[in-house]
Short mmCIF file of C-alpha atoms in Angstrom, two decimals:
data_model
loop_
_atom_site.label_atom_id
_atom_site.label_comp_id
_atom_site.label_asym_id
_atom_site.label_seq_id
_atom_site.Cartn_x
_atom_site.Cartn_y
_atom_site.Cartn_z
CA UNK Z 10 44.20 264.96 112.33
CA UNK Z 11 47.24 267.44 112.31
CA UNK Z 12 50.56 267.48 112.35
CA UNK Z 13 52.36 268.68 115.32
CA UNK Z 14 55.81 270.98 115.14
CA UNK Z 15 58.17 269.00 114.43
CA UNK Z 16 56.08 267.78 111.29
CA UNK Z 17 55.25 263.95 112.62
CA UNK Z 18 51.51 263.27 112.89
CA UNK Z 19 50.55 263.56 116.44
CA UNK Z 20 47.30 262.14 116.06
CA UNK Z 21 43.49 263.27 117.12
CA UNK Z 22 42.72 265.88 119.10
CA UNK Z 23 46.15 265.23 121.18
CA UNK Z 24 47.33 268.26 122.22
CA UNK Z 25 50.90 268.98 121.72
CA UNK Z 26 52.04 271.01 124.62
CA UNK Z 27 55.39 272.83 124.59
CA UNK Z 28 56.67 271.03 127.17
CA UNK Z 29 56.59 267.67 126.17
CA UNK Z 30 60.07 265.84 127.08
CA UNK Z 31 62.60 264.61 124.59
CA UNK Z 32 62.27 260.71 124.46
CA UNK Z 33 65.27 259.64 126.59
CA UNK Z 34 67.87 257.74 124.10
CA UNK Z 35 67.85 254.19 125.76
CA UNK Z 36 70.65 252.04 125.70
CA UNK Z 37 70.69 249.51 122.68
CA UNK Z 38 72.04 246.51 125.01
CA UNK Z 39 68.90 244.04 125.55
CA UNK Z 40 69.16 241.86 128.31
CA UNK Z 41 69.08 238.46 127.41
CA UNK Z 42 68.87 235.89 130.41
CA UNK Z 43 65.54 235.29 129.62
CA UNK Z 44 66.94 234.37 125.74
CA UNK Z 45 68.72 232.18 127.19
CA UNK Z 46 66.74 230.86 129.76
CA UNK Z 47 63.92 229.86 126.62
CA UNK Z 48 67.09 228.30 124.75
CA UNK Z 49 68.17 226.33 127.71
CA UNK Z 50 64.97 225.08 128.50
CA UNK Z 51 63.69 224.22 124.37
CA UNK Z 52 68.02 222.19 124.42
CA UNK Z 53 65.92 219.79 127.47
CA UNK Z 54 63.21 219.52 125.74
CA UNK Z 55 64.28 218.44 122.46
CA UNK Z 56 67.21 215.74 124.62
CA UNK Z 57 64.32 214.40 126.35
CA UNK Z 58 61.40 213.79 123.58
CA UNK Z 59 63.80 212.88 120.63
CA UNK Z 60 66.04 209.95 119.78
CA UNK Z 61 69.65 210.35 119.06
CA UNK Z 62 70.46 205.94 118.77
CA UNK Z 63 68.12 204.12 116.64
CA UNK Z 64 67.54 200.41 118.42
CA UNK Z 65 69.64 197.97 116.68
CA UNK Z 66 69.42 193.67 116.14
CA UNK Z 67 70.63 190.82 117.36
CA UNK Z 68 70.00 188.26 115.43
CA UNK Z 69 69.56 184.53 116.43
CA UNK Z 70 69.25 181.06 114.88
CA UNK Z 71 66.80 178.47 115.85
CA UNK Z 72 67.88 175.41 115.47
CA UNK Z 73 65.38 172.54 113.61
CA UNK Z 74 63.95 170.44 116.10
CA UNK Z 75 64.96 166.75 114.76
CA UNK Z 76 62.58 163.73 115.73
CA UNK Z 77 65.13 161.52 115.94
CA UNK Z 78 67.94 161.76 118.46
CA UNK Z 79 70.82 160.49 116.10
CA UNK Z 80 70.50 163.69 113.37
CA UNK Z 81 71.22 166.11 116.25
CA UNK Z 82 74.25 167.21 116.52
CA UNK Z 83 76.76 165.27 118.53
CA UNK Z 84 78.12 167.06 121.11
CA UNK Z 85 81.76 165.94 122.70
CA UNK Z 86 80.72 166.17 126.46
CA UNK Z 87 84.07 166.86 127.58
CA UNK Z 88 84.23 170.72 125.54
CA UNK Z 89 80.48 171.54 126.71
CA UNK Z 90 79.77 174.32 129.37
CA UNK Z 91 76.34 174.41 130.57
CA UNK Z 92 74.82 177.11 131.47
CA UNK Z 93 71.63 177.21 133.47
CA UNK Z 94 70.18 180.69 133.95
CA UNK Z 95 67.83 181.06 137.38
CA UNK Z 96 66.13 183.37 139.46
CA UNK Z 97 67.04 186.48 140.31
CA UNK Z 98 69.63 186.59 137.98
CA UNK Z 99 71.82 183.56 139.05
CA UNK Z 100 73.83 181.47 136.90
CA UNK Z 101 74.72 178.32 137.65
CA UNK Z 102 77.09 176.36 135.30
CA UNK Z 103 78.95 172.99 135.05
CA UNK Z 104 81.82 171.68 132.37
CA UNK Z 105 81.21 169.07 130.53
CA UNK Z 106 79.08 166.75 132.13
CA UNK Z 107 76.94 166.70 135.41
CA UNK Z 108 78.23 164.68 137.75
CA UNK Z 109 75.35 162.05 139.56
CA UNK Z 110 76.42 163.77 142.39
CA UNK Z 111 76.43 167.12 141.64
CA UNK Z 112 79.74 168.37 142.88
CA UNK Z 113 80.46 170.15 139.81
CA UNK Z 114 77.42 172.29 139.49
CA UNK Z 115 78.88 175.94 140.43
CA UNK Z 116 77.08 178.93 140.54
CA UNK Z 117 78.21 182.52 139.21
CA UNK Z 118 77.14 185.64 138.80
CA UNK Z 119 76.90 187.89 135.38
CA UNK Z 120 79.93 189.17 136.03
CA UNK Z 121 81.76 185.66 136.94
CA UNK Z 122 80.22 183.98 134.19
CA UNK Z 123 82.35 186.26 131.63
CA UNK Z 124 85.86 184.67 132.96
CA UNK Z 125 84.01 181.04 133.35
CA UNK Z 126 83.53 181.14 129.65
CA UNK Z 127 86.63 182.47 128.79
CA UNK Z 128 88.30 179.75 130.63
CA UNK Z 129 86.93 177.30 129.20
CA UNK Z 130 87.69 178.70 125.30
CA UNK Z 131 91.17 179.00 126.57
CA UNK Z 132 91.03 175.00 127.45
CA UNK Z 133 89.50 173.40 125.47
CA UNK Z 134 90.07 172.44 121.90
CA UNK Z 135 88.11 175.00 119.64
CA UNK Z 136 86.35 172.06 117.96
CA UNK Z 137 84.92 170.79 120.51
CA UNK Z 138 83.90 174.06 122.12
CA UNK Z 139 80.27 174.33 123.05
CA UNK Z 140 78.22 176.70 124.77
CA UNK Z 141 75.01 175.45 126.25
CA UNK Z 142 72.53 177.95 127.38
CA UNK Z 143 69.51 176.44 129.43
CA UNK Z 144 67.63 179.06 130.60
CA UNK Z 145 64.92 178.12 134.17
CA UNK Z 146 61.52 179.00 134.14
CA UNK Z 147 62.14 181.74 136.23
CA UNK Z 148 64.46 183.20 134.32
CA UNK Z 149 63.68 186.75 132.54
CA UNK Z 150 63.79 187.72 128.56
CA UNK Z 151 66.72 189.74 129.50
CA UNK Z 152 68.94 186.96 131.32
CA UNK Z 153 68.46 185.31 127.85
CA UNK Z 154 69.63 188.16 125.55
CA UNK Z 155 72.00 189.38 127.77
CA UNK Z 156 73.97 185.14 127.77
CA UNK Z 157 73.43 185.13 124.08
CA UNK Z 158 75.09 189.08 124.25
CA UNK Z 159 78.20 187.37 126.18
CA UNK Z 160 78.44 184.77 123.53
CA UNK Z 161 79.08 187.13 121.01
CA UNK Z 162 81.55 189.41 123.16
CA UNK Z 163 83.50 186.13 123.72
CA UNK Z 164 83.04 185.19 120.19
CA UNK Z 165 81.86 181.82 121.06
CA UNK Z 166 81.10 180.43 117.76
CA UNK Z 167 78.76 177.56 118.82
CA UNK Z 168 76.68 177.77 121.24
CA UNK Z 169 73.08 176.54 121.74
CA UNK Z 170 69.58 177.57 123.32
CA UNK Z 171 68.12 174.70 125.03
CA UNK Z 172 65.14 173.62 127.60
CA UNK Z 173 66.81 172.65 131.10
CA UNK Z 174 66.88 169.13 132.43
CA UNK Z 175 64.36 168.29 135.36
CA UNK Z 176 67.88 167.64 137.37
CA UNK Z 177 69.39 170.78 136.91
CA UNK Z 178 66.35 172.21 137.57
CA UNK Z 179 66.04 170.17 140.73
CA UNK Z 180 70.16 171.05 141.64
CA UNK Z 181 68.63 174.82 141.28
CA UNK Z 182 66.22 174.98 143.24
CA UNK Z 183 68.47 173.76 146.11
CA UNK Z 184 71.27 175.97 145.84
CA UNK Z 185 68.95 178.97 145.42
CA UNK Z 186 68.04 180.66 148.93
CA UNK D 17 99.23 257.22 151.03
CA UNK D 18 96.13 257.96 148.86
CA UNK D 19 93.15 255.94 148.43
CA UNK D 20 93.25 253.42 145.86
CA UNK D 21 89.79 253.61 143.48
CA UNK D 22 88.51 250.13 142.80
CA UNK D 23 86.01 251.15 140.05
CA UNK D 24 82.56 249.46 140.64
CA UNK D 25 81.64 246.83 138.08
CA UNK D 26 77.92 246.45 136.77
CA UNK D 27 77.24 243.29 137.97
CA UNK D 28 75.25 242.71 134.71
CA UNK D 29 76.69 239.96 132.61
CA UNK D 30 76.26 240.01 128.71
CA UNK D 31 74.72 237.21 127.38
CA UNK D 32 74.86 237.48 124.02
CA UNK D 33 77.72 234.52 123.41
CA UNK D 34 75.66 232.45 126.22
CA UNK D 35 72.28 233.35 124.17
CA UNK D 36 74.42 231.74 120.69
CA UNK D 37 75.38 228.84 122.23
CA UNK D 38 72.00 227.59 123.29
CA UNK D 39 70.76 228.48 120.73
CA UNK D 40 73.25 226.81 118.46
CA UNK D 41 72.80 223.38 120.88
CA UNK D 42 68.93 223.58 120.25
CA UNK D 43 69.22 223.89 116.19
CA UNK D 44 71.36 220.59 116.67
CA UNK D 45 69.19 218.89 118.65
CA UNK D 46 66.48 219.99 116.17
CA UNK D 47 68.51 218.90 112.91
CA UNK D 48 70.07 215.67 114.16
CA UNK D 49 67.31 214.08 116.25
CA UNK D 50 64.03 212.79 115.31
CA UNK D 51 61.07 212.65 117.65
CA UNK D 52 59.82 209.45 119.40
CA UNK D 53 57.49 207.24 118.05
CA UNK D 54 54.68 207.27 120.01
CA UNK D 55 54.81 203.57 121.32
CA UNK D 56 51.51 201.57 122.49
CA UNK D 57 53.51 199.00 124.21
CA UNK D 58 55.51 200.13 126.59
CA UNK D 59 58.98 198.09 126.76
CA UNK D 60 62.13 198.47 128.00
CA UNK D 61 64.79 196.22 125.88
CA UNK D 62 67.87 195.17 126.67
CA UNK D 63 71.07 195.94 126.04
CA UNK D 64 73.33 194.42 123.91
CA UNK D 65 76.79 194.40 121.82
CA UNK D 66 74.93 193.89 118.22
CA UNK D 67 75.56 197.28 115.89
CA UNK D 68 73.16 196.05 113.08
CA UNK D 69 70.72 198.86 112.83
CA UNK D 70 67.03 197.79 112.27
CA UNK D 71 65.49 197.14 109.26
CA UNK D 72 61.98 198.91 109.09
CA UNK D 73 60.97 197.06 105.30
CA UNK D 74 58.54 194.35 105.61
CA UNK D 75 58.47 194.40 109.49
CA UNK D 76 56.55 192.11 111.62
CA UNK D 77 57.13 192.95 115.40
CA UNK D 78 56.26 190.61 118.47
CA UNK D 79 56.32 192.53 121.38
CA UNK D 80 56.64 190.61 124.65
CA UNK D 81 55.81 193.05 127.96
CA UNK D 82 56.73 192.89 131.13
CA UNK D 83 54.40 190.22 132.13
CA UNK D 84 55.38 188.22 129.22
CA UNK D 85 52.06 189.06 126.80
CA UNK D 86 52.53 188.71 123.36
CA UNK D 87 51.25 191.49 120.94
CA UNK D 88 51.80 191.02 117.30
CA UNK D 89 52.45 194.18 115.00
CA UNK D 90 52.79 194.35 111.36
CA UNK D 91 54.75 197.32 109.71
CA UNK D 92 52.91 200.42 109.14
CA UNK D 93 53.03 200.75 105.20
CA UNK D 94 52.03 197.05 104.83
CA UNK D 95 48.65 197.45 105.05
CA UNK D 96 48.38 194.88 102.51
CA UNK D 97 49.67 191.82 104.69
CA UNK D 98 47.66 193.29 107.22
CA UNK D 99 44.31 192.51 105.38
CA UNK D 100 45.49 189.05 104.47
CA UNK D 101 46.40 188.37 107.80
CA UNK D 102 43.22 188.97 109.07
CA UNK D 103 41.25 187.56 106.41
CA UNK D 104 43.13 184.52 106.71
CA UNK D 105 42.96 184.39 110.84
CA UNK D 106 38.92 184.81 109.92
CA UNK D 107 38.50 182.29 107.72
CA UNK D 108 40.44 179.48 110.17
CA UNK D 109 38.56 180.49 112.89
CA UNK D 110 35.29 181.21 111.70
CA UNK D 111 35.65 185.04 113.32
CA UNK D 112 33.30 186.82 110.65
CA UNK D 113 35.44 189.83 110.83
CA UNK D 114 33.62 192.97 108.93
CA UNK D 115 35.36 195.20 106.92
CA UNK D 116 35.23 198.00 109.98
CA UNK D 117 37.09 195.25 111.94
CA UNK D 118 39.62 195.10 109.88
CA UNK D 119 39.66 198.57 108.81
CA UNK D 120 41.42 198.95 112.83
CA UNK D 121 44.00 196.90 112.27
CA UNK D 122 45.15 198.77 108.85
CA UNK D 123 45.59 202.08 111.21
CA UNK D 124 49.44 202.75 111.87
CA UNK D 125 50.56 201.51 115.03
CA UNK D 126 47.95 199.33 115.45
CA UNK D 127 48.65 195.66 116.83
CA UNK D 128 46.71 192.84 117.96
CA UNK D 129 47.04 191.61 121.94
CA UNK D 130 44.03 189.10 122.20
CA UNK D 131 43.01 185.59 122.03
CA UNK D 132 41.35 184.36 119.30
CA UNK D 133 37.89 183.97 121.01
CA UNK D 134 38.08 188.11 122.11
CA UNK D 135 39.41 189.44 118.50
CA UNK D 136 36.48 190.60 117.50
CA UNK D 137 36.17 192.81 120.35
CA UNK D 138 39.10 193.69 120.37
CA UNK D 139 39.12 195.10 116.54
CA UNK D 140 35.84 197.20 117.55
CA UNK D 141 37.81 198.85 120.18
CA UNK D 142 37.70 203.20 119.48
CA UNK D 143 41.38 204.08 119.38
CA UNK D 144 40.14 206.18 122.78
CA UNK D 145 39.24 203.11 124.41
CA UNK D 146 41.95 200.80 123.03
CA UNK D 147 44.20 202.87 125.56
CA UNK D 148 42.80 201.78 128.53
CA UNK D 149 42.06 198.67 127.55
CA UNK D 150 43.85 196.11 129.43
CA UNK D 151 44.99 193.22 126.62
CA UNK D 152 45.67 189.79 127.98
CA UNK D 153 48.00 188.93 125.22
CA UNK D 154 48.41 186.37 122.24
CA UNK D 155 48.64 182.98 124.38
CA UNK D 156 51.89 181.77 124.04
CA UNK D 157 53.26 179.76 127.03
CA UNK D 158 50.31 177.32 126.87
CA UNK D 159 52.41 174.53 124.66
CA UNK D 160 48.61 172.85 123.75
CA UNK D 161 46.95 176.09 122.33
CA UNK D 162 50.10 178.29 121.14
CA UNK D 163 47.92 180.90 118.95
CA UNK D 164 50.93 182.78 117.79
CA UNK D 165 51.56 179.86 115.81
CA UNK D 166 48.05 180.65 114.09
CA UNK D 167 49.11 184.38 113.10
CA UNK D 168 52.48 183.02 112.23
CA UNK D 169 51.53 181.02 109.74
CA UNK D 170 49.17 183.32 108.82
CA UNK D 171 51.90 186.16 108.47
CA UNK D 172 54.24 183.75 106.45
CA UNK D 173 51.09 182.82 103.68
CA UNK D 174 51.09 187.00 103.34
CA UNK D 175 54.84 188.21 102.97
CA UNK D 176 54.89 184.92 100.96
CA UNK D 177 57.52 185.48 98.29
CA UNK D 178 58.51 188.89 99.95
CA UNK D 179 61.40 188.93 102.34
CA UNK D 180 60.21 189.53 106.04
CA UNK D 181 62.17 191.04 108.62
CA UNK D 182 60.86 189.19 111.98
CA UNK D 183 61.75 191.12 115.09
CA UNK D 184 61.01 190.31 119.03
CA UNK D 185 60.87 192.80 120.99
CA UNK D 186 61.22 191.65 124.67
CA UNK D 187 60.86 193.78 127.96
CA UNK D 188 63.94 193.08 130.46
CA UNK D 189 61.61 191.77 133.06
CA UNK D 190 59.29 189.20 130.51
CA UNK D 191 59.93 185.69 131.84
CA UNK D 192 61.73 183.65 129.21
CA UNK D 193 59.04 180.87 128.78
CA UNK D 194 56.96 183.31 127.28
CA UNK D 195 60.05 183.90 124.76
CA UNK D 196 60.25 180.15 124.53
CA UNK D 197 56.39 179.92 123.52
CA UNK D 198 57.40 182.53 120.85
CA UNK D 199 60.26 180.73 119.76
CA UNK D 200 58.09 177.32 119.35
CA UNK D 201 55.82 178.98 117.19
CA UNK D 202 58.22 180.18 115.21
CA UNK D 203 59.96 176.98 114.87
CA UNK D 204 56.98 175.38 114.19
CA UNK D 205 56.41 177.66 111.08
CA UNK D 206 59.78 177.07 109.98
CA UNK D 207 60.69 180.15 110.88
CA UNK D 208 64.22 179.62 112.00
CA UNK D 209 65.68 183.25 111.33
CA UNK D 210 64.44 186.35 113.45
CA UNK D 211 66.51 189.34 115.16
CA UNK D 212 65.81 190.72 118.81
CA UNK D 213 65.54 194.36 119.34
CA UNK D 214 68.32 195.55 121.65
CA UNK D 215 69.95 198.95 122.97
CA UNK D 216 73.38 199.62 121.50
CA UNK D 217 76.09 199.08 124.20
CA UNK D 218 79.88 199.04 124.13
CA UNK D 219 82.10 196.19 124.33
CA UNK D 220 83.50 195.39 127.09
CA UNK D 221 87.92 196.10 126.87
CA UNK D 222 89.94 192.87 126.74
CA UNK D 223 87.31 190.63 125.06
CA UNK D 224 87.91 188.73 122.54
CA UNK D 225 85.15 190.41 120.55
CA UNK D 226 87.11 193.70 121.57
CA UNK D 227 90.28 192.42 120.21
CA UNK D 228 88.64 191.90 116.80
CA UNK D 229 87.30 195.42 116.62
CA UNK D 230 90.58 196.74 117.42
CA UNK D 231 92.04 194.73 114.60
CA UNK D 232 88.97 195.35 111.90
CA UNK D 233 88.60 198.87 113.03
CA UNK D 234 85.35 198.57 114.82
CA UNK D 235 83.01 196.66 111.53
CA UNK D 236 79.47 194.84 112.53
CA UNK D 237 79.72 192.76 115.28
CA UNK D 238 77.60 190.36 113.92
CA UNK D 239 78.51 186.99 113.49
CA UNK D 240 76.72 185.59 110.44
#
């Protein structure tokens, strides 16, 4: 080991000729796309695997199924709206009740159904107000929440969650294509 | 008239303030967001207008897929619900479930996606294998042989005295008589209060719910 001339430690056996160049004084500016090309890409990684909105509730009441038909709750026909949820995501609704024939058995569509309902608050007396949701066998999980969802936009107070009628059903399944 | 000198630009940019800012942006995302849970069921729920954030104490989950199968999951840190459960879905059936068995179902995350008759197998299942296995479900829409009625009333017995926070957690696409079948066994274990998980959405302008945020300032939407 020696030391060379200007006193640094050169290392073994490297000769230190006398025309060895200067080390050039580089510029202290660092390029940094790349920096920000590793930020960028971390940013989309972190959006894509983590969760910003934490899932929230909606909560729902079952009603207790009574034996006997009297305990139920009486509902004034005149300030019900029925509505029957089908394939496909149809609606199909009626006021009050179903006539034998059937001319008041409408259909809608999730974005009719909004103004149906508000309709009806409007006209009818707020006691007798009452929602009834029937939804088909062919109806999805997310027909469901998304009826009991407008209930609470439209602040429907009472409203119910009930197995459709063999009629309706029947009604349906001829108005569907 | 003499030449006018444009003086040639570097066309390198500096990218130091570009460099802070995504870097700043990634710290955030770091700090304010928390990884996914990795999720064994697969389920896409739907949106609504409820802002009641979900209550992870005490948690008993039934997930409904897209098929409408029923899984049954019981929160992580209640391990001791989940032995009763079992011990008490044993002893009804006559399963014989060892201690190993039961041992899987203690593991976070686990849940339980079979019929009574294929438990057994189910609970021997390597966490390896579990993840192809194809579960057919908890039967639910059969009204005759609702087995979710079984666990329920087997869940109730275990959080007895403790306050349970019953979720479903329904894909978009289940078909609601599978719901229903949930709903009957709940019913039929007096169950009568339960919350569905649902993406946060906004509320629609010019409903009536929207009128009473604007008055209350935007409070819980929940009607109690």
């Amino acid at each position: 080991m020696r030391y060379g001339r200007n006193g640094y430690l050169v290392g073994w056996g490297h000769k230190k000729g006398p025309g060895v160049k200067k080390g050039k004084k580089l510029s202290t500016r660092v390029d940094l796309t790349p920096m920000v090309d590793l930020g960028f890409l971390l940013i989309t990684f972190f959006i894509f695997t983590t969760t910003m909105s934490e899932p929230t509730a909606m909560r729902l009441f079952l009603p207790k199924d009574t034996e006997k038909p009297e305990d139920q709750n009486k509902v004034k026909a005149s300030g019900a709206l029925s509505i029957m949820l089908g394939k496909d995501n149809q609606i199909f609704y009626y006021a009050g009740e179903l006539l034998p024939d059937g001319s008041n058995f409408k259909s809608a569509t999730f974005k009719e159904i909004r103004q149906v309902i508000i309709d009806k608050k409007k006209t009818t007396n707020p006691e007798d107000f009452v929602v009834v949701i029937k939804p088909g066998p062919e109806s999805t999980y997310k027909n469901t929440v998304d009826m009991l969802d407008e209930m609470a936009i439209n602040e429907v107070k009472r409203y119910a969650l009930v197995d459709i009628f063999d009629q309706e059903l029947a009604l349906m399944a001829a108005s569907q294509k | 008239m003499p030449k006018v000198k444009v003086p040639r630009k570097s066309t390198s940019v500096d990218m130091t303030a570009m460099c802070d800012v995504a870097f700043l942006l990634l710290s955030f995302f770091i700090l304010t967001t928390k990884f996914k849970p990795t999720e064994a069921l697969a389920v896409t729920t739907p949106k609504s207008v409820s802002t009641k954030p979900v209550d992870s104490k005490n948690m008993v989950i039934i997930t409904m897929d897209k098929e409408g199968k029923a899984y049954l999951s019981i929160g992580d840190e209640n391990t001791e619900q989940k032995d009763a459960i079992l011990d008490l879905v044993s002893q009804w059936k006559s399963l014989n479930l060892t201690d190993v068995e039961k041992k899987s179902f203690r593991a976070a995350g686990a849940y339980i996606g079979v019929p009574f008759s294929q438990l057994k197998s189910f609970l021997q299942l390597t966490p390896d294998q579990l993840k192809n296995f194809k579960a057919d479900g908890i039967p639910v829409t059969d009204t005759a042989n609702n087995e979710m009625e079984v666990w329920m009333r087997a869940v109730n017995s275990a959080f007895q005295g403790e306050k349970m926070n019953l979720f479903v957690k329904g894909d978009n696409d289940a078909k609601y008589p599978s719901f229903k079948g949930i709903m009957t066994a709940l019913k039929k274990n007096e169950i009568f209060k339960f919350s569905m998980i649902t993406d946060p959405q906004g509320v629609p302008e010019g409903t009536d719910l929207w009128k009473t945020q604007q008055r209350t300032g935007g409070r819980s939407t929940d009607n109690e």
